[in-house]
XYZ file of C-alpha atoms in Angstrom:
463
model
C -56.615 -72.382 55.933
C -54.186 -72.833 52.927
C -55.863 -72.062 49.633
C -54.223 -73.605 46.594
C -52.622 -71.231 44.073
C -53.006 -68.268 46.425
C -50.612 -69.426 49.201
C -47.606 -67.188 49.176
C -45.067 -70.000 49.476
C -46.658 -71.830 46.674
C -46.741 -68.804 44.480
C -43.107 -67.997 45.478
C -41.961 -71.356 44.346
C -43.491 -71.054 40.912
C -42.544 -67.368 40.507
C -38.914 -68.561 41.028
C -39.369 -71.081 38.157
C -41.013 -68.440 35.927
C -38.210 -66.078 36.469
C -35.621 -68.748 35.637
C -37.503 -69.504 32.411
C -37.114 -65.871 31.475
C -33.329 -66.026 32.136
C -33.232 -64.130 35.372
C -30.795 -64.869 38.064
C -32.759 -66.010 41.182
C -30.184 -68.301 42.841
C -30.031 -66.089 45.986
C -33.787 -66.113 46.324
C -33.927 -69.861 45.808
C -31.721 -70.258 48.865
C -33.899 -67.930 50.843
C -37.020 -69.859 49.685
C -35.519 -73.162 50.880
C -34.730 -71.729 54.278
C -38.249 -70.423 54.680
C -39.650 -73.853 53.863
C -37.418 -75.476 56.374
C -38.036 -73.020 59.058
C -41.917 -72.955 59.105
C -43.619 -73.844 62.376
C -47.142 -73.445 63.724
C -45.846 -70.404 65.718
C -44.048 -68.527 62.905
C -46.152 -69.518 59.955
C -47.709 -66.091 59.407
C -44.379 -64.419 59.641
C -42.926 -66.853 57.089
C -45.760 -66.262 54.695
C -45.369 -62.498 54.965
C -41.731 -62.776 54.098
C -42.600 -65.102 51.139
C -44.975 -62.341 50.010
C -42.378 -59.751 50.139
C -39.957 -61.721 48.061
C -42.789 -62.688 45.749
C -43.700 -59.055 45.197
C -40.018 -58.134 44.352
C -39.590 -60.997 41.920
C -42.910 -60.225 40.199
C -41.951 -56.645 39.749
C -38.457 -57.654 38.389
C -40.013 -60.164 36.036
C -42.529 -57.807 34.561
C -39.941 -55.111 34.126
C -38.374 -57.401 31.537
C -39.967 -56.224 28.304
C -39.017 -58.477 25.547
C -39.903 -56.704 22.134
C -40.545 -60.122 20.646
C -43.087 -60.990 23.301
C -45.405 -58.150 23.647
C -48.900 -58.230 25.465
C -50.758 -55.400 23.711
C -52.709 -56.378 20.556
C -51.414 -53.552 18.432
C -47.764 -54.496 19.265
C -48.522 -58.230 18.774
C -49.798 -57.452 15.291
C -46.362 -55.823 14.489
C -44.473 -58.986 15.569
C -46.585 -61.425 13.577
C -45.085 -62.942 10.412
C -46.681 -60.570 7.953
C -46.080 -62.689 4.930
C -48.088 -65.550 6.363
C -51.304 -63.557 7.392
C -54.362 -65.199 6.089
C -57.503 -63.274 4.883
C -60.899 -64.090 5.949
C -62.824 -66.696 3.910
C -66.513 -66.319 3.652
C -68.475 -69.108 5.455
C -72.305 -69.274 5.435
C -73.525 -69.100 9.028
C -77.056 -70.007 7.943
C -76.282 -73.359 6.498
C -76.977 -76.659 8.276
C -73.226 -77.563 7.799
C -72.262 -74.707 10.179
C -74.425 -76.119 12.920
C -72.988 -79.576 12.360
C -69.515 -78.367 12.486
C -70.189 -76.321 15.688
C -71.672 -79.351 17.275
C -68.610 -81.409 16.104
C -66.415 -78.882 17.919
C -68.335 -79.208 21.147
C -68.511 -82.949 21.035
C -64.946 -83.433 19.893
C -63.785 -81.193 22.825
C -65.829 -83.093 25.427
C -64.734 -86.500 24.195
C -61.003 -85.551 24.231
C -61.481 -83.981 27.609
C -63.244 -87.027 29.063
C -60.553 -89.325 27.795
C -57.813 -87.435 29.519
C -59.548 -86.547 32.652
C -58.775 -89.707 34.812
C -54.935 -89.414 34.222
C -54.416 -85.623 34.273
C -51.003 -84.790 35.577
C -49.414 -88.215 35.082
C -46.353 -88.432 32.834
C -46.481 -90.486 29.766
C -44.541 -93.368 31.371
C -47.110 -93.657 34.105
C -49.994 -93.546 31.548
C -48.319 -96.378 29.683
C -47.899 -98.481 32.820
C -51.584 -98.038 33.658
C -52.666 -99.071 30.226
C -50.378 -102.025 29.863
C -51.645 -103.364 33.167
C -54.842 -104.360 31.634
C -53.555 -104.846 28.042
C -55.069 -101.563 26.877
C -51.860 -100.062 25.334
C -51.989 -98.192 22.880
C -54.971 -96.339 24.131
C -58.172 -96.917 21.948
C -60.937 -96.261 24.196
C -61.963 -94.465 27.433
C -59.990 -95.625 30.538
C -61.419 -98.380 32.584
C -60.518 -99.783 35.967
C -61.712 -103.236 34.936
C -58.949 -105.759 34.823
C -56.407 -103.492 36.415
C -54.245 -105.009 39.070
C -54.920 -103.569 42.643
C -51.326 -102.520 43.016
C -51.651 -100.291 39.920
C -54.936 -98.796 41.134
C -53.079 -97.907 44.466
C -50.012 -96.557 42.754
C -51.876 -94.388 40.279
C -55.235 -93.238 41.779
C -57.507 -91.561 39.277
C -57.995 -87.875 39.315
C -59.811 -86.721 42.399
C -62.112 -84.371 40.643
C -64.279 -86.382 38.208
C -61.776 -89.190 37.559
C -64.052 -92.074 38.609
C -66.982 -90.546 36.651
C -64.785 -90.473 33.608
C -64.032 -94.370 33.570
C -65.664 -96.255 30.759
C -67.914 -98.199 33.103
C -69.208 -95.107 34.870
C -69.652 -92.546 32.139
C -73.256 -91.128 31.957
C -72.514 -87.754 30.520
C -69.775 -85.268 30.355
C -68.789 -84.613 33.966
C -68.040 -81.052 34.998
C -64.488 -79.717 33.919
C -62.920 -76.315 33.665
C -62.072 -77.143 30.001
C -65.711 -77.016 29.183
C -66.905 -74.549 31.878
C -64.924 -71.750 30.040
C -66.290 -72.646 26.695
C -69.845 -72.229 28.132
C -68.877 -69.157 30.009
C -67.556 -67.476 26.882
C -70.656 -68.368 25.077
C -72.596 -66.649 27.875
C -70.232 -63.518 27.545
C -71.128 -63.264 23.816
C -74.822 -63.773 24.462
C -74.929 -61.130 27.133
C -72.074 -58.570 26.120
C -71.865 -59.049 22.439
C -68.855 -59.002 20.176
C -67.504 -55.829 21.574
C -67.085 -57.184 25.118
C -64.171 -55.700 27.095
C -61.756 -57.596 29.329
C -63.267 -55.962 32.318
C -66.697 -57.419 31.326
C -64.962 -60.856 31.235
C -64.055 -60.369 34.822
C -67.451 -59.186 35.813
C -69.074 -62.309 34.239
C -66.528 -64.646 35.944
C -67.601 -63.123 39.326
C -71.346 -63.587 38.470
C -71.121 -66.998 36.911
C -67.988 -68.938 38.051
C -67.573 -70.323 41.570
C -63.983 -69.476 42.694
C -63.137 -73.050 43.545
C -63.852 -74.030 39.893
C -60.896 -71.848 38.863
C -57.243 -72.949 38.952
C -53.650 -71.632 38.673
C -53.647 -68.215 36.850
C -57.460 -68.064 36.876
C -57.792 -68.215 40.530
C -55.149 -65.582 41.057
C -56.772 -63.160 38.479
C -60.171 -63.771 40.167
C -58.636 -62.950 43.486
C -56.771 -59.935 42.049
C -60.101 -58.633 40.438
C -61.997 -58.992 43.666
C -59.410 -56.817 45.288
C -59.898 -54.108 42.710
C -56.941 -54.962 40.459
C -58.278 -54.386 36.904
C -57.063 -55.953 33.738
C -54.487 -56.326 32.416
C -52.805 -56.146 36.005
C -55.292 -58.724 37.215
C -53.260 -61.308 35.168
C -49.878 -59.901 36.019
C -49.803 -59.177 39.808
C -48.311 -61.818 41.927
C -49.445 -64.381 39.298
C -46.684 -66.981 38.623
C -48.993 -69.025 36.496
C -49.468 -66.281 33.987
C -47.918 -68.264 31.086
C -49.560 -71.489 31.945
C -52.319 -73.272 29.910
C -55.380 -71.655 31.523
C -56.074 -69.230 28.761
C -55.335 -71.668 25.981
C -58.173 -73.935 27.150
C -60.602 -70.978 26.713
C -59.834 -70.488 23.048
C -62.433 -72.677 21.277
C -65.642 -70.608 21.413
C -63.849 -67.582 19.771
C -62.998 -69.949 16.814
C -66.371 -71.418 16.698
C -68.069 -67.979 16.157
C -65.506 -66.672 13.662
C -65.566 -69.423 10.926
C -63.093 -68.607 8.263
C -61.788 -65.461 10.231
C -58.741 -66.513 12.202
C -57.555 -62.889 12.801
C -60.875 -61.943 14.220
C -61.025 -65.128 16.448
C -57.494 -64.169 17.700
C -58.611 -60.772 18.689
C -61.573 -62.047 20.706
C -59.177 -64.540 22.426
C -56.745 -61.737 23.236
C -59.558 -59.762 25.058
C -60.282 -62.975 27.175
C -56.747 -64.051 27.721
C -55.363 -60.797 29.129
C -57.637 -60.916 32.122
C -55.392 -63.813 33.592
C -52.322 -64.175 31.467
C -49.368 -62.482 29.796
C -47.142 -63.132 26.801
C -47.109 -66.756 25.775
C -50.103 -67.463 28.025
C -52.059 -64.950 25.812
C -50.516 -66.303 22.531
C -51.663 -69.968 23.312
C -55.261 -68.705 23.345
C -54.906 -66.669 20.223
C -53.039 -69.482 18.490
C -55.664 -72.129 18.856
C -58.610 -69.680 18.393
C -57.177 -68.965 15.025
C -56.693 -72.504 14.190
C -60.272 -73.468 15.080
C -61.762 -70.577 13.193
C -59.696 -71.602 10.071
C -60.800 -75.319 10.474
C -64.177 -74.375 8.935
C -62.571 -73.722 5.622
C -59.356 -75.579 5.745
C -58.934 -79.257 6.639
C -55.090 -79.758 6.539
C -53.695 -79.721 10.120
C -50.288 -78.464 8.770
C -51.987 -75.430 7.140
C -53.991 -74.756 10.313
C -50.858 -74.677 12.310
C -49.316 -72.183 9.951
C -52.499 -70.056 10.236
C -52.206 -70.258 14.067
C -48.651 -69.093 13.892
C -49.628 -66.164 11.689
C -51.462 -64.472 14.722
C -48.823 -64.674 17.308
C -45.347 -63.115 17.577
C -42.978 -64.763 15.178
C -40.053 -64.901 17.668
C -41.950 -65.779 20.786
C -40.944 -68.923 22.771
C -44.326 -70.471 21.776
C -43.905 -69.895 18.056
C -40.404 -71.305 18.143
C -41.631 -74.449 20.076
C -44.393 -74.935 17.502
C -42.020 -74.621 14.572
C -39.650 -77.014 16.331
C -42.580 -79.495 16.705
C -43.461 -79.179 12.989
C -39.964 -80.172 12.035
C -39.902 -82.974 14.564
C -43.049 -84.563 13.275
C -41.972 -84.141 9.651
C -38.766 -86.085 10.372
C -40.074 -88.803 12.673
C -42.224 -91.814 11.848
C -43.003 -93.074 15.277
C -45.059 -91.414 17.944
C -43.059 -92.600 20.820
C -39.880 -91.157 19.391
C -41.711 -87.769 18.932
C -42.754 -87.861 22.558
C -39.221 -88.621 23.653
C -37.861 -85.683 21.566
C -40.625 -83.294 22.888
C -39.836 -84.158 26.416
C -36.112 -83.621 25.878
C -36.736 -80.152 24.330
C -39.670 -78.996 26.550
C -39.817 -81.195 29.602
C -38.328 -78.494 31.770
C -41.665 -76.624 31.742
C -44.257 -77.332 34.343
C -46.888 -79.985 33.311
C -49.403 -77.125 33.073
C -47.411 -74.687 31.127
C -48.665 -73.522 27.795
C -45.578 -73.968 25.645
C -44.980 -77.802 26.273
C -48.805 -78.545 26.031
C -49.455 -76.564 22.999
C -46.448 -78.244 21.240
C -47.846 -81.570 22.224
C -51.225 -80.737 20.841
C -49.778 -79.541 17.568
C -47.777 -82.731 17.400
C -50.822 -84.982 17.634
C -52.783 -82.965 15.170
C -49.948 -83.275 12.643
C -49.025 -86.872 13.295
C -52.595 -88.327 13.525
C -53.542 -86.848 9.946
C -57.081 -86.140 10.724
C -58.057 -89.468 12.409
C -60.220 -88.415 15.377
C -59.416 -91.400 17.581
C -55.729 -91.395 17.019
C -55.703 -87.576 17.506
C -57.155 -87.662 20.990
C -55.536 -90.851 22.028
C -52.130 -89.786 21.047
C -52.733 -86.483 22.913
C -53.539 -88.185 26.062
C -50.741 -90.804 25.820
C -48.317 -87.738 25.585
C -48.953 -87.074 29.249
C -48.698 -83.526 30.829
C -52.189 -81.895 30.879
C -53.968 -84.759 29.325
C -57.622 -83.450 29.483
C -56.690 -80.028 28.155
C -54.742 -81.402 25.252
C -57.258 -84.044 24.450
C -60.075 -81.425 24.489
C -58.221 -78.976 22.236
C -57.180 -81.584 19.735
C -60.637 -83.131 19.612
C -62.235 -79.702 19.109
C -60.065 -78.921 16.042
C -60.798 -82.325 14.394
C -64.385 -82.140 15.559
C -64.927 -78.851 13.591
C -63.079 -80.229 10.595
C -65.153 -83.373 10.450
C -68.516 -82.270 11.818
C -70.700 -84.081 14.413
C -72.241 -86.508 11.866
C -68.732 -87.851 11.025
C -67.371 -88.378 14.492
C -67.110 -92.085 15.704
C -70.106 -93.144 17.674
C -67.757 -94.988 19.986
C -66.526 -91.702 21.472
C -69.659 -89.541 21.208
C -72.507 -91.833 22.302
C -71.189 -92.177 25.877
C -71.641 -88.421 26.321
C -75.416 -88.926 26.109
C -75.781 -85.307 24.824
C -75.399 -83.984 28.301
C -72.844 -81.970 30.329
C -72.567 -81.152 34.061
C -71.493 -77.701 35.260
C -71.463 -75.412 38.364
C -71.950 -72.337 36.021
C -75.120 -70.563 36.766
C -77.797 -71.864 34.416
C -75.594 -74.329 32.454
C -75.881 -77.601 34.575
C -77.318 -80.480 32.477
C -77.084 -78.538 29.280
C -77.264 -80.525 25.989
C -74.600 -80.215 23.429
C -77.188 -79.792 20.800
C -78.591 -76.803 22.545
C -74.998 -75.430 23.196
C -74.322 -75.688 19.499
C -77.564 -74.082 18.479
C -76.806 -71.194 20.834
C -73.301 -70.830 19.382
C -74.786 -70.535 15.899
C -77.004 -67.734 17.062
C -74.264 -65.876 18.974
C -72.126 -66.041 15.815
C -75.018 -64.737 13.629
C -75.729 -61.930 16.055
C -72.063 -60.935 16.237
C -71.680 -60.875 12.432
C -74.891 -58.803 12.123
C -73.479 -56.288 14.636
C -69.899 -56.074 13.498
C -69.894 -57.044 9.824
C -67.886 -59.878 8.469
C -64.218 -59.415 8.691
C -64.384 -56.135 10.591
C -61.655 -55.187 13.074
C -62.949 -55.287 16.578
C -62.302 -52.455 18.938
C -58.997 -53.356 20.761
C -59.151 -51.068 23.750
C -61.298 -51.515 27.012
C -63.502 -48.662 27.913
C -61.953 -47.573 31.118
């Protein structure tokens, strides 16, 4: 049985790509990989996979030996590479006010709506998405996807996402269907409720094993899950034979840390770092820290451009992610048309895999800046950009949801959710968003009572 993301040949393919992105010469290994693919038969399959594993181990060791001073993994070193002059102090925010609950609820609902919008077309490039929408006169995107009115040849050419795609069409929506983009938000809420604000990365792994079915994990998370089961503890759980270690998986886990640290972006980034290092390294970690800080700051700052600068303040200044974000800021500043922005982003960052953190983070930043606080435009532009559509729609929707609060979000996008979400997480299926928001408020209050506002969290796991 071949298990996705754990198969040695699949991992070797993406490890080669990862090494190339780091500037390593893997031309010889690519030739060997092609020969392995072409030589595989039913009789030698196990031998071929053992050889692929051997090459994977060597490449992984070679890649991790490359220690760029501008892209560290440890929190103390990350702090030394942040743009010091741009650090933002904590801003007091009342955790007992009704507005906090409404803003938290706005984040949950905005995240769900953006995720639901992008779910049917996840993985498709922007050209394919445009062809789908134009086939039933729905371009540019202004509502949830629908199959009604679409030609049969388009439906055959572009089938909806297998996992939850049909349930996410406008005519079929009854609630928020299960999705990893929301599973991790709920799982992180559980971690805070059971472990408190001083949780360790090891405890993150323990709760994954207790709460999260392995087949509801993907890419880097599935590899880290497998590694942890085998006794490989963090941070090695995210490094060992994990070619997806700088993909988007950690970034989609950022939101809860921002929700519970309103006005405290640095503190949110610290929590995000604890979570991210279980499954990711370098830019994979920075993606979660970046958006956690932005969401935390969104409680006290409404300008997307200022939020982006705050996000940049918590990650290494010369990292590839920071450079891509700064490039995106300049791109949006100088372009008036969304399509031209997408063309330029694709030209600059299209070499990354469609699930990589750098291109998707840049696209999310672009839609937040370009859409100027309009919720509908923000999530629709994110999805029309292609790549990881549900992740980008979810993160962008979460940021604007926090800024605007639930009571100000368009009914058109929120009502179809019916205040209900499905999940395979133990104890979370058929949760209501209102209950999740209330629990988030209580978790934030408990954490502040225990740690004190603005306190520096312990940055080392207890081994």
